[in-house]
Structure formats: structure tokens, C-alpha cells
mmCIF file of C-alpha atoms in Angstrom:
data_model
loop_
_atom_site.group_PDB
_atom_site.id
_atom_site.type_symbol
_atom_site.label_atom_id
_atom_site.label_comp_id
_atom_site.label_asym_id
_atom_site.label_seq_id
_atom_site.Cartn_x
_atom_site.Cartn_y
_atom_site.Cartn_z
ATOM 1 C CA UNK A 39 -86.185 -97.136 4.591
ATOM 2 C CA UNK A 40 -83.053 -98.986 5.769
ATOM 3 C CA UNK A 41 -79.717 -97.306 5.173
ATOM 4 C CA UNK A 42 -77.383 -98.794 2.619
ATOM 5 C CA UNK A 43 -74.260 -100.065 4.306
ATOM 6 C CA UNK A 44 -70.955 -98.751 2.978
ATOM 7 C CA UNK A 45 -68.270 -101.399 2.448
ATOM 8 C CA UNK A 46 -65.315 -100.959 4.767
ATOM 9 C CA UNK A 47 -61.702 -101.292 3.677
ATOM 10 C CA UNK A 48 -58.612 -101.440 5.825
ATOM 11 C CA UNK A 49 -56.309 -98.454 6.212
ATOM 12 C CA UNK A 50 -53.541 -100.315 4.386
ATOM 13 C CA UNK A 51 -55.805 -101.008 1.408
ATOM 14 C CA UNK A 52 -57.080 -97.434 1.427
ATOM 15 C CA UNK A 53 -53.489 -96.183 1.347
ATOM 16 C CA UNK A 54 -52.738 -98.385 -1.677
ATOM 17 C CA UNK A 55 -55.828 -97.107 -3.475
ATOM 18 C CA UNK A 56 -54.821 -93.524 -2.753
ATOM 19 C CA UNK A 57 -51.297 -94.208 -3.994
ATOM 20 C CA UNK A 58 -52.728 -95.620 -7.223
ATOM 21 C CA UNK A 59 -54.996 -92.611 -7.616
ATOM 22 C CA UNK A 60 -52.123 -90.164 -7.200
ATOM 23 C CA UNK A 61 -49.948 -92.178 -9.604
ATOM 24 C CA UNK A 62 -52.773 -92.156 -12.125
ATOM 25 C CA UNK A 63 -53.197 -88.392 -11.828
ATOM 26 C CA UNK A 64 -49.452 -87.919 -12.303
ATOM 27 C CA UNK A 65 -49.432 -90.257 -15.324
ATOM 28 C CA UNK A 66 -52.353 -88.375 -16.863
ATOM 29 C CA UNK A 67 -50.577 -85.070 -16.312
ATOM 30 C CA UNK A 68 -47.465 -86.333 -18.130
ATOM 31 C CA UNK A 69 -49.633 -87.813 -20.856
ATOM 32 C CA UNK A 70 -51.440 -84.563 -21.629
ATOM 33 C CA UNK A 71 -48.430 -82.294 -21.186
ATOM 34 C CA UNK A 72 -45.817 -84.220 -23.168
ATOM 35 C CA UNK A 73 -46.794 -87.694 -24.419
ATOM 36 C CA UNK A 74 -49.826 -86.741 -26.517
ATOM 37 C CA UNK A 75 -48.230 -83.645 -28.143
ATOM 38 C CA UNK A 76 -45.171 -85.764 -28.962
ATOM 39 C CA UNK A 77 -47.380 -88.490 -30.426
ATOM 40 C CA UNK A 78 -49.119 -85.980 -32.693
ATOM 41 C CA UNK A 79 -45.738 -84.765 -33.957
ATOM 42 C CA UNK A 80 -44.474 -88.312 -34.544
ATOM 43 C CA UNK A 81 -47.642 -89.310 -36.386
ATOM 44 C CA UNK A 82 -47.320 -86.228 -38.592
ATOM 45 C CA UNK A 83 -43.801 -87.342 -39.462
ATOM 46 C CA UNK A 84 -44.967 -90.915 -40.026
ATOM 47 C CA UNK A 85 -47.563 -89.776 -42.556
ATOM 48 C CA UNK A 86 -44.788 -87.966 -44.438
ATOM 49 C CA UNK A 87 -42.652 -91.105 -44.450
ATOM 50 C CA UNK A 88 -41.882 -92.609 -47.840
ATOM 51 C CA UNK A 89 -43.770 -95.780 -46.920
ATOM 52 C CA UNK A 90 -46.971 -93.767 -46.393
ATOM 53 C CA UNK A 91 -46.572 -91.417 -49.356
ATOM 54 C CA UNK A 92 -47.167 -93.813 -52.230
ATOM 55 C CA UNK A 93 -49.631 -92.311 -54.703
ATOM 56 C CA UNK A 94 -49.380 -94.949 -57.413
ATOM 57 C CA UNK A 95 -50.849 -97.937 -55.595
ATOM 58 C CA UNK A 96 -49.995 -100.268 -58.471
ATOM 59 C CA UNK A 97 -46.364 -99.957 -57.338
ATOM 60 C CA UNK A 98 -47.392 -101.852 -54.182
ATOM 61 C CA UNK A 99 -47.951 -105.028 -56.133
ATOM 62 C CA UNK A 100 -45.514 -107.792 -55.316
ATOM 63 C CA UNK A 101 -44.749 -110.476 -57.894
ATOM 64 C CA UNK A 102 -46.608 -113.732 -57.342
ATOM 65 C CA UNK A 103 -44.253 -116.655 -57.870
ATOM 66 C CA UNK A 104 -47.052 -118.741 -59.329
ATOM 67 C CA UNK A 105 -46.305 -120.401 -62.680
ATOM 68 C CA UNK A 106 -48.749 -119.643 -65.477
ATOM 69 C CA UNK A 107 -49.730 -122.801 -67.375
ATOM 70 C CA UNK A 108 -49.148 -123.004 -71.102
ATOM 71 C CA UNK A 109 -52.207 -122.462 -73.278
ATOM 72 C CA UNK A 110 -53.817 -125.669 -74.555
ATOM 73 C CA UNK A 111 -52.525 -126.961 -77.872
ATOM 74 C CA UNK A 112 -54.986 -128.023 -80.586
ATOM 75 C CA UNK A 113 -54.431 -131.731 -80.059
ATOM 76 C CA UNK A 114 -55.386 -131.357 -76.384
ATOM 77 C CA UNK A 115 -58.773 -130.053 -77.393
ATOM 78 C CA UNK A 116 -59.611 -133.012 -79.611
ATOM 79 C CA UNK A 117 -61.828 -135.705 -78.180
ATOM 80 C CA UNK A 118 -59.861 -138.852 -77.371
ATOM 81 C CA UNK A 119 -61.430 -142.264 -77.035
ATOM 82 C CA UNK A 120 -58.397 -144.238 -76.076
ATOM 83 C CA UNK A 121 -57.863 -144.455 -72.281
ATOM 84 C CA UNK A 122 -54.088 -144.105 -72.523
ATOM 85 C CA UNK A 123 -54.464 -140.954 -74.598
ATOM 86 C CA UNK A 124 -56.888 -139.582 -71.980
ATOM 87 C CA UNK A 125 -54.373 -140.166 -69.171
ATOM 88 C CA UNK A 126 -51.673 -138.450 -71.197
ATOM 89 C CA UNK A 127 -53.932 -135.438 -71.764
ATOM 90 C CA UNK A 128 -54.580 -135.116 -68.018
ATOM 91 C CA UNK A 129 -50.847 -135.050 -67.367
ATOM 92 C CA UNK A 130 -50.398 -132.269 -69.889
ATOM 93 C CA UNK A 131 -53.203 -130.211 -68.363
ATOM 94 C CA UNK A 132 -51.992 -130.628 -64.797
ATOM 95 C CA UNK A 133 -51.027 -127.232 -63.356
ATOM 96 C CA UNK A 134 -47.341 -126.702 -62.578
ATOM 97 C CA UNK A 135 -46.457 -126.674 -58.911
ATOM 98 C CA UNK A 136 -45.501 -123.405 -57.235
ATOM 99 C CA UNK A 137 -43.077 -122.986 -54.375
ATOM 100 C CA UNK A 138 -42.924 -120.695 -51.356
ATOM 101 C CA UNK A 139 -45.040 -117.555 -51.836
ATOM 102 C CA UNK A 140 -43.886 -114.549 -49.816
ATOM 103 C CA UNK A 141 -46.080 -111.895 -48.231
ATOM 104 C CA UNK A 142 -46.089 -108.416 -49.713
ATOM 105 C CA UNK A 143 -42.975 -106.891 -48.114
ATOM 106 C CA UNK A 144 -44.094 -103.306 -48.754
ATOM 107 C CA UNK A 145 -47.387 -103.894 -46.959
ATOM 108 C CA UNK A 146 -45.636 -105.694 -44.092
ATOM 109 C CA UNK A 147 -43.384 -102.654 -43.622
ATOM 110 C CA UNK A 148 -46.410 -100.390 -43.252
ATOM 111 C CA UNK A 149 -48.234 -102.840 -40.968
ATOM 112 C CA UNK A 150 -45.207 -103.061 -38.667
ATOM 113 C CA UNK A 151 -45.209 -99.265 -38.348
ATOM 114 C CA UNK A 152 -48.949 -99.029 -37.664
ATOM 115 C CA UNK A 153 -49.397 -101.845 -35.133
ATOM 116 C CA UNK A 154 -47.321 -100.194 -32.347
ATOM 117 C CA UNK A 155 -49.420 -97.044 -32.769
ATOM 118 C CA UNK A 156 -52.616 -99.052 -32.359
ATOM 119 C CA UNK A 157 -51.265 -100.617 -29.163
ATOM 120 C CA UNK A 158 -50.120 -97.239 -27.806
ATOM 121 C CA UNK A 159 -53.512 -95.665 -28.498
ATOM 122 C CA UNK A 160 -55.359 -98.542 -26.853
ATOM 123 C CA UNK A 161 -53.266 -98.114 -23.700
ATOM 124 C CA UNK A 162 -53.793 -94.337 -23.793
ATOM 125 C CA UNK A 163 -57.549 -94.821 -24.015
ATOM 126 C CA UNK A 164 -57.551 -97.115 -20.984
ATOM 127 C CA UNK A 165 -55.492 -94.650 -18.945
ATOM 128 C CA UNK A 166 -57.651 -91.659 -19.897
ATOM 129 C CA UNK A 167 -60.836 -93.609 -19.214
ATOM 130 C CA UNK A 168 -59.642 -94.638 -15.758
ATOM 131 C CA UNK A 169 -58.482 -91.080 -15.035
ATOM 132 C CA UNK A 170 -61.877 -89.593 -15.943
ATOM 133 C CA UNK A 171 -63.711 -92.121 -13.786
ATOM 134 C CA UNK A 172 -61.630 -91.025 -10.810
ATOM 135 C CA UNK A 173 -62.508 -87.403 -11.558
ATOM 136 C CA UNK A 174 -66.267 -87.927 -11.698
ATOM 137 C CA UNK A 175 -67.739 -86.411 -8.525
ATOM 138 C CA UNK A 176 -70.481 -88.095 -6.582
ATOM 139 C CA UNK A 177 -73.962 -87.126 -7.746
ATOM 140 C CA UNK A 178 -75.014 -86.421 -4.173
ATOM 141 C CA UNK A 179 -72.412 -83.652 -4.105
ATOM 142 C CA UNK A 180 -74.827 -81.588 -6.184
ATOM 143 C CA UNK A 181 -72.700 -81.484 -9.345
ATOM 144 C CA UNK A 182 -75.066 -83.341 -11.671
ATOM 145 C CA UNK A 183 -74.017 -81.221 -14.664
ATOM 146 C CA UNK A 184 -70.323 -82.015 -14.226
ATOM 147 C CA UNK A 185 -71.120 -85.701 -13.880
ATOM 148 C CA UNK A 186 -73.166 -85.666 -17.087
ATOM 149 C CA UNK A 187 -70.357 -84.021 -19.063
ATOM 150 C CA UNK A 188 -67.724 -86.472 -17.877
ATOM 151 C CA UNK A 189 -70.004 -89.427 -18.564
ATOM 152 C CA UNK A 190 -70.516 -88.118 -22.103
ATOM 153 C CA UNK A 191 -66.740 -87.981 -22.523
ATOM 154 C CA UNK A 192 -66.496 -91.573 -21.309
ATOM 155 C CA UNK A 193 -69.089 -92.621 -23.877
ATOM 156 C CA UNK A 194 -67.036 -90.948 -26.600
ATOM 157 C CA UNK A 195 -63.843 -92.667 -25.430
ATOM 158 C CA UNK A 196 -65.624 -96.035 -25.318
ATOM 159 C CA UNK A 197 -66.754 -95.514 -28.921
ATOM 160 C CA UNK A 198 -63.179 -94.713 -29.943
ATOM 161 C CA UNK A 199 -61.922 -97.850 -28.160
ATOM 162 C CA UNK A 200 -64.380 -99.946 -30.155
ATOM 163 C CA UNK A 201 -63.095 -98.354 -33.352
ATOM 164 C CA UNK A 202 -59.471 -98.960 -32.357
ATOM 165 C CA UNK A 203 -60.210 -102.627 -31.674
ATOM 166 C CA UNK A 204 -61.556 -102.763 -35.218
ATOM 167 C CA UNK A 205 -58.212 -101.531 -36.584
ATOM 168 C CA UNK A 206 -56.438 -104.723 -35.561
ATOM 169 C CA UNK A 207 -59.385 -106.817 -36.731
ATOM 170 C CA UNK A 208 -59.107 -105.243 -40.199
ATOM 171 C CA UNK A 209 -55.406 -106.103 -40.390
ATOM 172 C CA UNK A 210 -56.102 -109.706 -39.381
ATOM 173 C CA UNK A 211 -58.898 -109.882 -41.953
ATOM 174 C CA UNK A 212 -56.539 -108.669 -44.675
ATOM 175 C CA UNK A 213 -54.010 -111.439 -44.049
ATOM 176 C CA UNK A 214 -56.764 -114.063 -43.908
ATOM 177 C CA UNK A 215 -58.470 -112.931 -47.114
ATOM 178 C CA UNK A 216 -55.195 -112.380 -48.964
ATOM 179 C CA UNK A 217 -54.049 -115.849 -47.953
ATOM 180 C CA UNK A 218 -57.262 -117.310 -49.358
ATOM 181 C CA UNK A 219 -56.796 -115.382 -52.609
ATOM 182 C CA UNK A 220 -53.181 -116.547 -52.951
ATOM 183 C CA UNK A 221 -54.237 -120.140 -52.270
ATOM 184 C CA UNK A 222 -56.872 -119.940 -54.992
ATOM 185 C CA UNK A 223 -54.424 -118.313 -57.398
ATOM 186 C CA UNK A 224 -51.902 -121.097 -56.820
ATOM 187 C CA UNK A 225 -54.567 -123.773 -57.280
ATOM 188 C CA UNK A 226 -56.456 -122.285 -60.219
ATOM 189 C CA UNK A 227 -53.380 -121.058 -62.049
ATOM 190 C CA UNK A 228 -55.285 -120.473 -65.271
ATOM 191 C CA UNK A 229 -57.697 -117.966 -63.633
ATOM 192 C CA UNK A 230 -56.054 -114.541 -63.783
ATOM 193 C CA UNK A 231 -58.763 -112.892 -61.673
ATOM 194 C CA UNK A 232 -57.420 -114.571 -58.521
ATOM 195 C CA UNK A 233 -54.031 -112.979 -59.132
ATOM 196 C CA UNK A 234 -55.713 -109.622 -59.649
ATOM 197 C CA UNK A 235 -57.658 -110.117 -56.413
ATOM 198 C CA UNK A 236 -54.400 -110.508 -54.472
ATOM 199 C CA UNK A 237 -53.143 -107.179 -55.824
ATOM 200 C CA UNK A 238 -56.483 -105.507 -55.058
ATOM 201 C CA UNK A 239 -56.252 -106.687 -51.446
ATOM 202 C CA UNK A 240 -52.779 -105.142 -51.143
ATOM 203 C CA UNK A 241 -53.870 -101.801 -52.571
ATOM 204 C CA UNK A 242 -56.996 -101.665 -50.385
ATOM 205 C CA UNK A 243 -55.192 -102.404 -47.107
ATOM 206 C CA UNK A 244 -52.554 -99.778 -47.873
ATOM 207 C CA UNK A 245 -55.260 -97.119 -48.080
ATOM 208 C CA UNK A 246 -56.877 -98.478 -44.901
ATOM 209 C CA UNK A 247 -53.578 -98.379 -42.987
ATOM 210 C CA UNK A 248 -53.011 -94.753 -43.899
ATOM 211 C CA UNK A 249 -56.543 -93.889 -42.764
ATOM 212 C CA UNK A 250 -55.874 -95.697 -39.478
ATOM 213 C CA UNK A 251 -52.878 -93.444 -38.798
ATOM 214 C CA UNK A 252 -54.986 -90.375 -39.649
ATOM 215 C CA UNK A 253 -57.689 -91.548 -37.230
ATOM 216 C CA UNK A 254 -55.159 -92.186 -34.460
ATOM 217 C CA UNK A 255 -53.669 -88.727 -34.901
ATOM 218 C CA UNK A 256 -57.153 -87.193 -34.918
ATOM 219 C CA UNK A 257 -58.048 -88.852 -31.643
ATOM 220 C CA UNK A 258 -54.889 -87.598 -29.953
ATOM 221 C CA UNK A 259 -55.693 -84.089 -31.211
ATOM 222 C CA UNK A 260 -59.229 -84.324 -29.794
ATOM 223 C CA UNK A 261 -57.800 -85.205 -26.375
ATOM 224 C CA UNK A 262 -55.910 -81.921 -26.251
ATOM 225 C CA UNK A 263 -59.105 -79.860 -26.607
#
């Protein structure tokens, strides 16, 4: 059976790879000794922050500057045969225009606190994943058990990365769906359910954002074990 040729790299390239490896090991050491414990402490404090301690979610509702049309008057409900009267009735029933509709400032405050934590965790995951891959010994060294354990850890980290990517997707989905609900509420001004839907979206994302912070903290804690 022919031998598998090993790719050759220059001494200069090998030195750069070794420098990267040592830098990675040093970065991982700092991460586990100081960065991650500090992150856990900061996330604990964040969860105690006033913005994350709202128990009455109805207080999150922001006023929708969407005019509510007047109820129909009896004469509007009568059947009209004259074309001019019909045009006049349409003008009366036309929904009032609404102006600029702001986002929910309370939710934006929470989102702006959570997004940097998502980014920081994603970068931490990439660093830890790369660090573990450099630690995995060659199978031919006879350490199959150690390899299996580290590969299991990598699988777990990959699963967490997928979940973290979903955090940002959920935030994007909230803005998209809330925007649709606001658009419908401003168009169908006589349908109160669309206004209620906007408030429901705000209350739901607030709960989701708090859970995201809890998950991020939990992952950092698991890395210390």
C-alpha cells in the first residue's frame, strides 16, 4: 500500500503557525482565567438591571400614534342610491392618516444591551472551538479516548453556536413581524386586534431577550467546569 505523502510547509510558514498556536493558547488562558468569570459577573448584574426586572409586561406597551376612526353614524349605514351621496359616504369612511410611528423605546433599550453579549459569545465560541481543535492529539498517538472526549466537547460547542445564531435571528424576526403588525394597524385602523398584536409582540420579545441573557450566562458557566 503506497504511503500517504505529508504536505510540506516552509520554515517561515511553520514559524507563523506556531506563533498563532501560542497566541491562541495564551488567549484561551486569559479567557478562562479572567474574561469568562468577569462575563458571568457582568451578566448577573445585567439581569438585575431595571430594564430586565420588569414583572408587569403591560408596562412595556408603547402608545401607537394611530388615529382611531369615529364610529359610523346612522345616516352612513343607510343605503344611498344617488352617486354623489355614495361618494360623500366614502369620504366620511376613509381612515384618518397617521404619521411617523416610533419603535418601542423600552424594547430597543433591552435589545441594545443584549446584542453586544450575543456578539461576544459568538466570538468566544469560535476561540474556544479553535483552541480545542489544537489540543486534540493525533489518533495514532494512542489516545483515542482523549480524542473522543474533545470531539464530544466540539459537538456541544457547535450546537451552542447554532443556538446563538438563532438569538439574532429571533431579534430580526421580531422587528419584521412587529413592523407588519404596525402596518396593518395603521391601514385597518378600525381593527383593534392589530393594535393588540403589536403589544403582544413587544411583551413576547422582552421575555425572549431575558431568556437569551440567561442562556448566555449558562453557557459561560458551563465553560468553567
